[in-house]
XYZ file of C-alpha atoms in Angstrom:
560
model
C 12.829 69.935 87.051
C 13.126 67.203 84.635
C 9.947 68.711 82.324
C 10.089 66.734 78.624
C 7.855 68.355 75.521
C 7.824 65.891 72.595
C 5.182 67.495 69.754
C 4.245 67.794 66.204
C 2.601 71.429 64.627
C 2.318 73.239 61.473
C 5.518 74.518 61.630
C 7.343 71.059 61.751
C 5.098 69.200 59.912
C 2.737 69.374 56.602
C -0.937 69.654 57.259
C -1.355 65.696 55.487
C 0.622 64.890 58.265
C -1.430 66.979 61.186
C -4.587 66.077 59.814
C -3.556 62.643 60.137
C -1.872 62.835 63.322
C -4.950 64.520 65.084
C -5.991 63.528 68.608
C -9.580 62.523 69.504
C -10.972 63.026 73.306
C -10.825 59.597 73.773
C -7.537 58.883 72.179
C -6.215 61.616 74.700
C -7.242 60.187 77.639
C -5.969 56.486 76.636
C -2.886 58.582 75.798
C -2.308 60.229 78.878
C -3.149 57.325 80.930
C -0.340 55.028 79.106
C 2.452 58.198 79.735
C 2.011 57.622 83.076
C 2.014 53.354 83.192
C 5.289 54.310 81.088
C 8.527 54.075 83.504
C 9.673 57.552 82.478
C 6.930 59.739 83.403
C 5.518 60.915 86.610
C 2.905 63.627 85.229
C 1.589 64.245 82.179
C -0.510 66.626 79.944
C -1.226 67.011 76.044
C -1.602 69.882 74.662
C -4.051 68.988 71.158
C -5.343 71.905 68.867
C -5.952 72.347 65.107
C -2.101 72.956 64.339
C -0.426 71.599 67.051
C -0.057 68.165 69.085
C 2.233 67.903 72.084
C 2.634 65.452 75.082
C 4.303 67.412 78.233
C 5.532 65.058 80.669
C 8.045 65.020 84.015
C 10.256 62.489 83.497
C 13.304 60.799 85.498
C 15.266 59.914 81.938
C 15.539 61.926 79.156
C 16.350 59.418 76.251
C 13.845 56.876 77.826
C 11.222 59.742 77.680
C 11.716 60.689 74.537
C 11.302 57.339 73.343
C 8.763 56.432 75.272
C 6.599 59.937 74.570
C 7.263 59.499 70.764
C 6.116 55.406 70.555
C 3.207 56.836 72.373
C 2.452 59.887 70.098
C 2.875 57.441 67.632
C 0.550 54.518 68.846
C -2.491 56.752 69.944
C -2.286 59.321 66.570
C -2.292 56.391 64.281
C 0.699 57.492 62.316
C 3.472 54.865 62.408
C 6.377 55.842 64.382
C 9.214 56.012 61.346
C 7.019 58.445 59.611
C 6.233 60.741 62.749
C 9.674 60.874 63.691
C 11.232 63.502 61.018
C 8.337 65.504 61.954
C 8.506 65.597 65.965
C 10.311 68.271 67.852
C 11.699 67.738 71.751
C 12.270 70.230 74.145
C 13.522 69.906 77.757
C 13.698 71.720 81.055
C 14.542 75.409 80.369
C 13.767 75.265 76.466
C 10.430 73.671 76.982
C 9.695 76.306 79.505
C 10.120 78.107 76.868
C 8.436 76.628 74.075
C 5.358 76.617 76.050
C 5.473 80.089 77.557
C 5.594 81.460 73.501
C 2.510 79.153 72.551
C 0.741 80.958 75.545
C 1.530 84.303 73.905
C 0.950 83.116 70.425
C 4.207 83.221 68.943
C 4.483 80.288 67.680
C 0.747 80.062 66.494
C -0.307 79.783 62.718
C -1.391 83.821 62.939
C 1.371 85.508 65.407
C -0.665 86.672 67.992
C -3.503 84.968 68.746
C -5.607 84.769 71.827
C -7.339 81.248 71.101
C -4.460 79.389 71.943
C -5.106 80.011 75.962
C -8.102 78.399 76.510
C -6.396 75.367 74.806
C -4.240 75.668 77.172
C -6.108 75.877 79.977
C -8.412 73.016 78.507
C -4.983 70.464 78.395
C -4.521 71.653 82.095
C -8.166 71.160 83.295
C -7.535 67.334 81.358
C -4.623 66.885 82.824
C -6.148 67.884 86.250
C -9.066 66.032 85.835
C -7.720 62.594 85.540
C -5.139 63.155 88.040
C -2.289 62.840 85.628
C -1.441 66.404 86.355
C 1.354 66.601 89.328
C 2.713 70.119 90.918
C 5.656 70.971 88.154
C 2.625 70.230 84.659
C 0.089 72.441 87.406
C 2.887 75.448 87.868
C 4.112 74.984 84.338
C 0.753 75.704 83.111
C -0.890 77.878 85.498
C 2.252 79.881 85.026
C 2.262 79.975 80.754
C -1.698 81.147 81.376
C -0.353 84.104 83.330
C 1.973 84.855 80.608
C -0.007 84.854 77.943
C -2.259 87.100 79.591
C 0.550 89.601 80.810
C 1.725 89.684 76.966
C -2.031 90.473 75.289
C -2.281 93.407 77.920
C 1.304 94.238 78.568
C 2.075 95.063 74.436
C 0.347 95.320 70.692
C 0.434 91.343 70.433
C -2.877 91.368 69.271
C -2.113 93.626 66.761
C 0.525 91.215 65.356
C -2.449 88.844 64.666
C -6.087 87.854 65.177
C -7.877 84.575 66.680
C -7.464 82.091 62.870
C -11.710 82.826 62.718
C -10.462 86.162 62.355
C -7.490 85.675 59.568
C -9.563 83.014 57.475
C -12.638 85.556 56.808
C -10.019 87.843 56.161
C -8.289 85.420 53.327
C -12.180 84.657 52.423
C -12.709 88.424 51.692
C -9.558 88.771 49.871
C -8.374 92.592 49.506
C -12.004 93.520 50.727
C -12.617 94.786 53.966
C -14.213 91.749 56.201
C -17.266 94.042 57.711
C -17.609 95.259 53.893
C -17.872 91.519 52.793
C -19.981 89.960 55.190
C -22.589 92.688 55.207
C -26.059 91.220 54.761
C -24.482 87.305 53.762
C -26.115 84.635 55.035
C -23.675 81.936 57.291
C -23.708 78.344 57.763
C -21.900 77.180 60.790
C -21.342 73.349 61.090
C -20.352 72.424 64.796
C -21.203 73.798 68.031
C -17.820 73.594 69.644
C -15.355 76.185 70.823
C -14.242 77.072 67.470
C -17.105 76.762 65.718
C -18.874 79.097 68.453
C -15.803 81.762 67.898
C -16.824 81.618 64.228
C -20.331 81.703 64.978
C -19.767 85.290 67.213
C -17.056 86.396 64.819
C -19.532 86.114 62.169
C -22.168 88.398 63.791
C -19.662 90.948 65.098
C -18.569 91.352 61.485
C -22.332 91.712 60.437
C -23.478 88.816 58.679
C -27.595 89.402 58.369
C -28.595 85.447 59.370
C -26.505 82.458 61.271
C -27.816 78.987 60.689
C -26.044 76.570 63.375
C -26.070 72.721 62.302
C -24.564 70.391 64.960
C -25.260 66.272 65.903
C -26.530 67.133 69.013
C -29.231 69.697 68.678
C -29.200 70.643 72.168
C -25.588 72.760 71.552
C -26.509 74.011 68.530
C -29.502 75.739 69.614
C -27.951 76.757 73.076
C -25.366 78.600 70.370
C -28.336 80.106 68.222
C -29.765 81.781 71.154
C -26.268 83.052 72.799
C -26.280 84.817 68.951
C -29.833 86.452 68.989
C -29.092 87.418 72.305
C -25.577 88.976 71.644
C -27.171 92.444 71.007
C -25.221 92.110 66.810
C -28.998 91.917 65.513
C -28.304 89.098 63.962
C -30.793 86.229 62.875
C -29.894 82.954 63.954
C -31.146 79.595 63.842
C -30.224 75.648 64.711
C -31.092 72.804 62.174
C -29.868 69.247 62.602
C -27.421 67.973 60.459
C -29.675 66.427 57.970
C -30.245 69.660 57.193
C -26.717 70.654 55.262
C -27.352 70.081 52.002
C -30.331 72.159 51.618
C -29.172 74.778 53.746
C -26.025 74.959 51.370
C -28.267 76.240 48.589
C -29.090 79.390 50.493
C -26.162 80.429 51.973
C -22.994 82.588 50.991
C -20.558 81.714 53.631
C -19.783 78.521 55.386
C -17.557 77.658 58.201
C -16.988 74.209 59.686
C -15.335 72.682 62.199
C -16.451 69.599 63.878
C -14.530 66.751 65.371
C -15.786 64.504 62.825
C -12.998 62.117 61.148
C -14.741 61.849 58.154
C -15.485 64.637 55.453
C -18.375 66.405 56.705
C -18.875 68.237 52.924
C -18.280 65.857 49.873
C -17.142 67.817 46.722
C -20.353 66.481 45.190
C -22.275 68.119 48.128
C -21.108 71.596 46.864
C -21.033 70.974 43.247
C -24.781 70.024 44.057
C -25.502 73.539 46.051
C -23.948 76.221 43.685
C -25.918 74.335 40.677
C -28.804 74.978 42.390
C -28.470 77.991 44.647
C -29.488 81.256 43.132
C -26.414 82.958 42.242
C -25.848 86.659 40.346
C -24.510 85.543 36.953
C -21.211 87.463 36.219
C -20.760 90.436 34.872
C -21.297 90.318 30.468
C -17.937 90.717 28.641
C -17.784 91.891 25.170
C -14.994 90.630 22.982
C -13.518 92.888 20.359
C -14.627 90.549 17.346
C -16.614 87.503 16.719
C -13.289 85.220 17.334
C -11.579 87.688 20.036
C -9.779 85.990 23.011
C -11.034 86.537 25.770
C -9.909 90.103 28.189
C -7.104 89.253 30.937
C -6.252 85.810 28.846
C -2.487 85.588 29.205
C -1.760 84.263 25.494
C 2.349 84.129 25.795
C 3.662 81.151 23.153
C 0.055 80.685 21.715
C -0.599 80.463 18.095
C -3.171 83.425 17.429
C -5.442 81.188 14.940
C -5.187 78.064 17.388
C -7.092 80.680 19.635
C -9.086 81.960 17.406
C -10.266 78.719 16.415
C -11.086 77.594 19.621
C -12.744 80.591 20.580
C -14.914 80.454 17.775
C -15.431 76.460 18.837
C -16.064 77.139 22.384
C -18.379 80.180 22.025
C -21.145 78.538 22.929
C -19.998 76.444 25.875
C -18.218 79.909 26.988
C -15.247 78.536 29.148
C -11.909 77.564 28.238
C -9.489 75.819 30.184
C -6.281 78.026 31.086
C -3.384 76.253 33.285
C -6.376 75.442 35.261
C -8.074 77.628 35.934
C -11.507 78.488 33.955
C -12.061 81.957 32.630
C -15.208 83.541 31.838
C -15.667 84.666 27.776
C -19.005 86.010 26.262
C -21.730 83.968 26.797
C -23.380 83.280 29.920
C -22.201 80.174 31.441
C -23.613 76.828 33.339
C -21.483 75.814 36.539
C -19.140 74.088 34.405
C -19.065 74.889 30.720
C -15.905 73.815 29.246
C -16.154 72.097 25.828
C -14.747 69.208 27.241
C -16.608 68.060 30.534
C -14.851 66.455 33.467
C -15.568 62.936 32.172
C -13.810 63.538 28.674
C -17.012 63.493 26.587
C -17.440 67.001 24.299
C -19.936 68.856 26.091
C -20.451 71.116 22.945
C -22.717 69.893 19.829
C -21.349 70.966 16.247
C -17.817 71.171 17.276
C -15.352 69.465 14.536
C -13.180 67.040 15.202
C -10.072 69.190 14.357
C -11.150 71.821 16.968
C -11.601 69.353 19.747
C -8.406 67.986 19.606
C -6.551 71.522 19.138
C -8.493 72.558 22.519
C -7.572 69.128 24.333
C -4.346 69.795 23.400
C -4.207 73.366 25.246
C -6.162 71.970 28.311
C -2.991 69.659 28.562
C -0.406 72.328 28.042
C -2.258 74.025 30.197
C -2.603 71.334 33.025
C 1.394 70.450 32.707
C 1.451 74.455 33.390
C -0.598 74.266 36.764
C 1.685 71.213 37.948
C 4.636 73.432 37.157
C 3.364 76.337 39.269
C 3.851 76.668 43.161
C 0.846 74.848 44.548
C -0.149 77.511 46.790
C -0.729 79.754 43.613
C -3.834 77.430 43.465
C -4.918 77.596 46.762
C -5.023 80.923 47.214
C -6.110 82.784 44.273
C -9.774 83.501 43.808
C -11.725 82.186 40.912
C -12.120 85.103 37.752
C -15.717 84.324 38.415
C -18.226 85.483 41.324
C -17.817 83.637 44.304
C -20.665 81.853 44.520
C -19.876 80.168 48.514
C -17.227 80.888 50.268
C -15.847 77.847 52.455
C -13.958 78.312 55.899
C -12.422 74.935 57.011
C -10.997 74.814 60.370
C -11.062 71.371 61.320
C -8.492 68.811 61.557
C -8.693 66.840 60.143
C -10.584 68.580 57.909
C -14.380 68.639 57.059
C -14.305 69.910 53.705
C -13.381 67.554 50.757
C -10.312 69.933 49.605
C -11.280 69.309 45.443
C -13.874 72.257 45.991
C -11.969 74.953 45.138
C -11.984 73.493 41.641
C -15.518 73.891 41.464
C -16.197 77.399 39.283
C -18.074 80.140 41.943
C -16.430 78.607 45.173
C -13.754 79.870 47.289
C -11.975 77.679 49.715
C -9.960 78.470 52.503
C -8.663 75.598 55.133
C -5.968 74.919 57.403
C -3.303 74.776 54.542
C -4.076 77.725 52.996
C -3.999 79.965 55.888
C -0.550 78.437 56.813
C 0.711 79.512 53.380
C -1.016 82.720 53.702
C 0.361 83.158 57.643
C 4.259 82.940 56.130
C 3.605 86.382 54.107
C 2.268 87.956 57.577
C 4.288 90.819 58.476
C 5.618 90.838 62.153
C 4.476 93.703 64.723
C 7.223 95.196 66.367
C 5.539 93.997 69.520
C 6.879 89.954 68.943
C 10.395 91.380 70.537
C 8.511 92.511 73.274
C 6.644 89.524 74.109
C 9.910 87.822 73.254
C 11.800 89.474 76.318
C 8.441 88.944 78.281
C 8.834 85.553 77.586
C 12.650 85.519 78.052
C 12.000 87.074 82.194
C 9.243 84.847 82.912
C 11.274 81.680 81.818
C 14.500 82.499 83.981
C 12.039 83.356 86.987
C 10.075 80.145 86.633
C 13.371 78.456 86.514
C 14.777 79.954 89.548
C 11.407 79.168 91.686
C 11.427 75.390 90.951
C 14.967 75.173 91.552
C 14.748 76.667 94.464
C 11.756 74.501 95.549
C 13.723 71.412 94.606
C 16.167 72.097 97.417
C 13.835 73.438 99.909
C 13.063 69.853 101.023
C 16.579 69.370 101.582
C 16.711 72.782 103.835
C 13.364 71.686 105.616
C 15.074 68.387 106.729
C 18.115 70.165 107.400
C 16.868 72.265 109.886
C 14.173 69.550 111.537
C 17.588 67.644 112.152
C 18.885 70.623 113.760
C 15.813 70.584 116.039
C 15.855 67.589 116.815
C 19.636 67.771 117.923
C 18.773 70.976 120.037
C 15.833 69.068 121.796
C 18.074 65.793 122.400
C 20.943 68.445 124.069
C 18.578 70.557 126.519
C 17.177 66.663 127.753
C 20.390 65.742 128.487
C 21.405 69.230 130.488
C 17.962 68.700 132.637
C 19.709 65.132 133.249
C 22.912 66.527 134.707
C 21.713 69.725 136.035
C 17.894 68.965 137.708
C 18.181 71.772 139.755
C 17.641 74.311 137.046
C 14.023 76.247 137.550
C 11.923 76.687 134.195
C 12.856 80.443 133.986
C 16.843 79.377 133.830
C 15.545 76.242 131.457
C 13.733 78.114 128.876
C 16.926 80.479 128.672
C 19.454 78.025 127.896
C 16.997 76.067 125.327
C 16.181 79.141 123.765
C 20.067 80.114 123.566
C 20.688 77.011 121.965
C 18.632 77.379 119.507
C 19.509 80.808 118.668
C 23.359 79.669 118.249
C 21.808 76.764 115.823
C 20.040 78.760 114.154
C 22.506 81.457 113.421
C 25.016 78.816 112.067
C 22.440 77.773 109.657
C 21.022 80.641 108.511
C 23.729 82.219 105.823
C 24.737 78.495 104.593
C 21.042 77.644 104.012
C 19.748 81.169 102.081
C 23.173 81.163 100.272
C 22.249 77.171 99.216
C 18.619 78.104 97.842
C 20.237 81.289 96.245
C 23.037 79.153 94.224
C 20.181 76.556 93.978
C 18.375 79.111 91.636
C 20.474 79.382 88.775
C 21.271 77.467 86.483
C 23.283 74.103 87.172
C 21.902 74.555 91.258
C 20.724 71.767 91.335
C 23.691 69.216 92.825
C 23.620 71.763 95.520
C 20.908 69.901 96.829
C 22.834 67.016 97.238
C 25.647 68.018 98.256
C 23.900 69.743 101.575
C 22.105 65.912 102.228
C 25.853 64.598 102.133
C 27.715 67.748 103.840
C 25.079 67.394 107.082
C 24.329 62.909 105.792
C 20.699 63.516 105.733
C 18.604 61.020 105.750
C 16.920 60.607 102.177
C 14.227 59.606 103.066
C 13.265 61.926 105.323
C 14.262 64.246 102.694
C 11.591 62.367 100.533
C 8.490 62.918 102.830
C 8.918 66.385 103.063
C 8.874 66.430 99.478
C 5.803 64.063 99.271
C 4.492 66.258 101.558
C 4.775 69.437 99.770
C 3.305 67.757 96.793
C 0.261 66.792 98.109
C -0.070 70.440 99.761
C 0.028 72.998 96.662
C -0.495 75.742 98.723
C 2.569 74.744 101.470
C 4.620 77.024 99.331
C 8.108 77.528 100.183
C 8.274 79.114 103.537
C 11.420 82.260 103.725
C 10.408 81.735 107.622
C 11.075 78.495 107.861
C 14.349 78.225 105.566
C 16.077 80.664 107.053
């Protein structure tokens, strides 16, 4: 088994870099088509999801392969090769075994635990299988990891390590609410009609959403999904729009989640800036300051002069926002979508205000601002606004569909690939993972041991046709020089014969294909073709043979 993984994911790479890197179903096939024109490879399969792109391949040279697999990675994702390299991870034989077996149980997913991640796998196989780039070792390496991953999810608590990332994103959406508690009676946009977006679609109603609207370029799939929905027995309402459609239905939804395999942005900020200005939203809760130039509750004032804020409290009151390390808080008044005295283009958005109070509050907006660059950036990804979430975004494309500058819009939570990777590293790990680990651990030494074995059986299959054939060649020559022998007599020495040939063989061949099994067996296969000179290439059609015949498994019968 010479089985080469070169990859890229989100734990070896930033998501600029994935979302660049991404994979379309066109670029896949060109991709796998090339690994196998390349001189390395025999078989090949890629394995391309949200987080994740890898290129499995059986090659005859490891360096070569890795080169080869990486240029390739390179020339099909886009990215030059000198800036994918730092990134990309190899694994080979054993260890990418390995590797693959723990992405089938979804330990190495974003969210621990996962189930998603096997019909991704079973989609690269079904590729691989369908343009014939697929040989027996990518077909038993994957087959194999699918049986794995299922034998972990039923075997132990996996799942409760983790959930599908539909699952974990609501959950980030929802902050410390509970999801069902959340979605309750919220109206959902889902853009796409894919796999994903169809999990988010059913998620969705499980969790009790009141109405589904499904918006897809080809109409036919979105309302295919829209009826699976009504017909799911959740009671909820759902219906498919074309595309066109977006922007309006924007304005009447809560929550959206995208994810489409479009490589453009599929929601400008401008398109949500537009909705939540005119979508009917609850205005947020009234907050009464102590006195006429109070700051406002929760404001953190640390190194402030109190009549600086005062000031501008008294200058902003009528605007009602001020800008805090970037992030806009709510004070008295009601507010407009974006109501800080000084609006995004620099001009004063409040009338009356003097001179001297402008510049004091431009000032603090720029303390402030050198404060948000000095802050981890995942503090602004992740916290919600202080005001009511107007629309909550779920973006699980890649790359992604939703221009990432909307979480600075007040009323509008966004969470996307990123954020759920930052949120993922807090996840505490089930005490499960070290069981799946050790289930992972046994079904990697067994795989091992079968295709070693299977690598030598060839060798023993030729062995013992040789053996035949010297057993026929000796009873032809006894009816030569004794022609007086009846067929009873005959049939009793050729069947002694090849009971004493057989015997002789027997230990030396199952003790070969046992020492063949572990690890470092495999010169034993050439040392039996140069113990008993066998001739290659008979050694070769057997194995040609057995290749185009999955099912002419290794026979205990025959080898021994």
């Amino acid at each position: 088994m010479s089985l080469l993984v070169v990859g890229l994911s989100h734990r070896s790479a930033p998501v600029s870099v994935l979302e660049r890197a991404s994979l379309s179903a066109d670029a896949k096939v060109k991709l796998l088509h090339d690994t196998l024109a390349a001189e390395p490879a025999t078989e090949a399969t890629v394995l391309a999801t949200c987080n994740r792109i890898e290129l499995y391949a059986d090659v005859d040279k490891f360096h070569a392969g890795v080169a080869e697999l990486s240029t390739l990675l390179a020339q099909h994702s886009g990215v030059a090769l000198e800036e994918l390299t730092p990134y990309l991870y190899v694994h080979y034989e054993d260890r990418a075994v390995h590797h693959l077996f723990s992405v089938a149980c979804g330990l190495d997913s974003m969210v621990v635990g996962e189930g998603q991640i096997l019909g991704q796998i079973k989609d690269a196989l079904a590729l691989g299988q369908e343009l014939h780039t697929a040989g027996r070792l990518i077909n038993d390496l994957f087959q194999q990891a699918l049986r794995v991953g299922k034998r972990a999810h039923s075997e132990t608590g996996i799942d409760r390590a983790g959930q599908s990332l539909v699952t974990f994103g609501l959950e980030q959406l929802a902050v410390r609410t509970p999801v069902a508690e959340w979605a309750a009676g919220k109206r959902a946009l889902v853009i796409g009609a894919g796999s994903m977006s169809s999990l988010a679609a059913a998620t969705l109603a499980r969790v009790g959403v009141a109405e589904i609207v499904v918006a897809n370029r080809t109409a036919d799939r979105a309302e295919r999904l829209a009826e699976i929905l009504v017909a799911s027995g959740t009671g909820v309402s759902a219906v498919a729009v074309p595309m066109a459609r977006v922007a309006d239905e924007l304005t009447r939804v809560d929550v959206v989640v995208s994810c489409t395999g479009a490589t453009g942005l599929v929601l400008t900020a401008d398109d949500v800036l537009d909705a939540v200005s005119w979508g009917s939203a609850p205005d947020p809760a009234p907050h009464t300051p102590a006195g006429p130039d109070a700051a406002p509750a929760g404001l953190e004032l640390a190194g402030q002069d109190a009549d600086v804020l005062a000031r501008l409290v008294a200058a902003a009151r009528d605007g009602g926002r001020l800008a805090d390390a970037g992030a806009a808080r709510t004070i008295s008044a009601a507010v407009e979508a974006d109501g800080c005295p000084v609006g995004p283009d620099g001009r004063a958005a409040l009338t009356g205000v003097d001179a001297n109070s402008l510049e004091l509050h431009g000032t603090w907006a720029d303390q402030g601002e050198a404060a948000a660059q000095r802050q981890p950036r995942r503090s602004t990804r992740t916290q919600p606004h202080a005001t009511t979430v107007r629309l909550a975004l779920l973006d699980l494309a890649m790359p992604r569909d939703i221009d990432a500058a909307v979480h600075r819009i007040p009323g509008v939570r966004l969470v996307d690939i990123e954020s759920l990777a930052e949120a993922s590293a807090d996840a505490p790990m089930a005490a499960d993972v070290d069981a799946v680990r050790g289930i992972v651990a046994q079904e990697v030494a067994a795989f091992g041991a079968a295709q070693r074995a299977a690598h030598i059986t060839p060798t023993v299959v030729a062995l013992r046709a040789m053996a035949a054939e010297v057993v026929a060649m000796e009873v032809a020559r006894l009816d030569g020089r004794l022609p007086d022998l009846d067929e009873r007599q005959r049939a009793e020495v050729t069947q002694t014969v090849r009971r004493v040939v057989d015997k002789l063989l027997h230990a030396p061949t199952v003790r070969v294909k046992q020492l063949a099994s572990e690890p470092g067996g495999a010169g034993y296969a050439e040392a039996l073709r140069e113990l008993f000179d066998l001739d290659p290439q008979t050694v070769a059609s057997v194995s040609r043979a057995d290749a185009a015949d999955p099912m002419n498994d290794d026979d205990p019968g025959r080898a021994s």
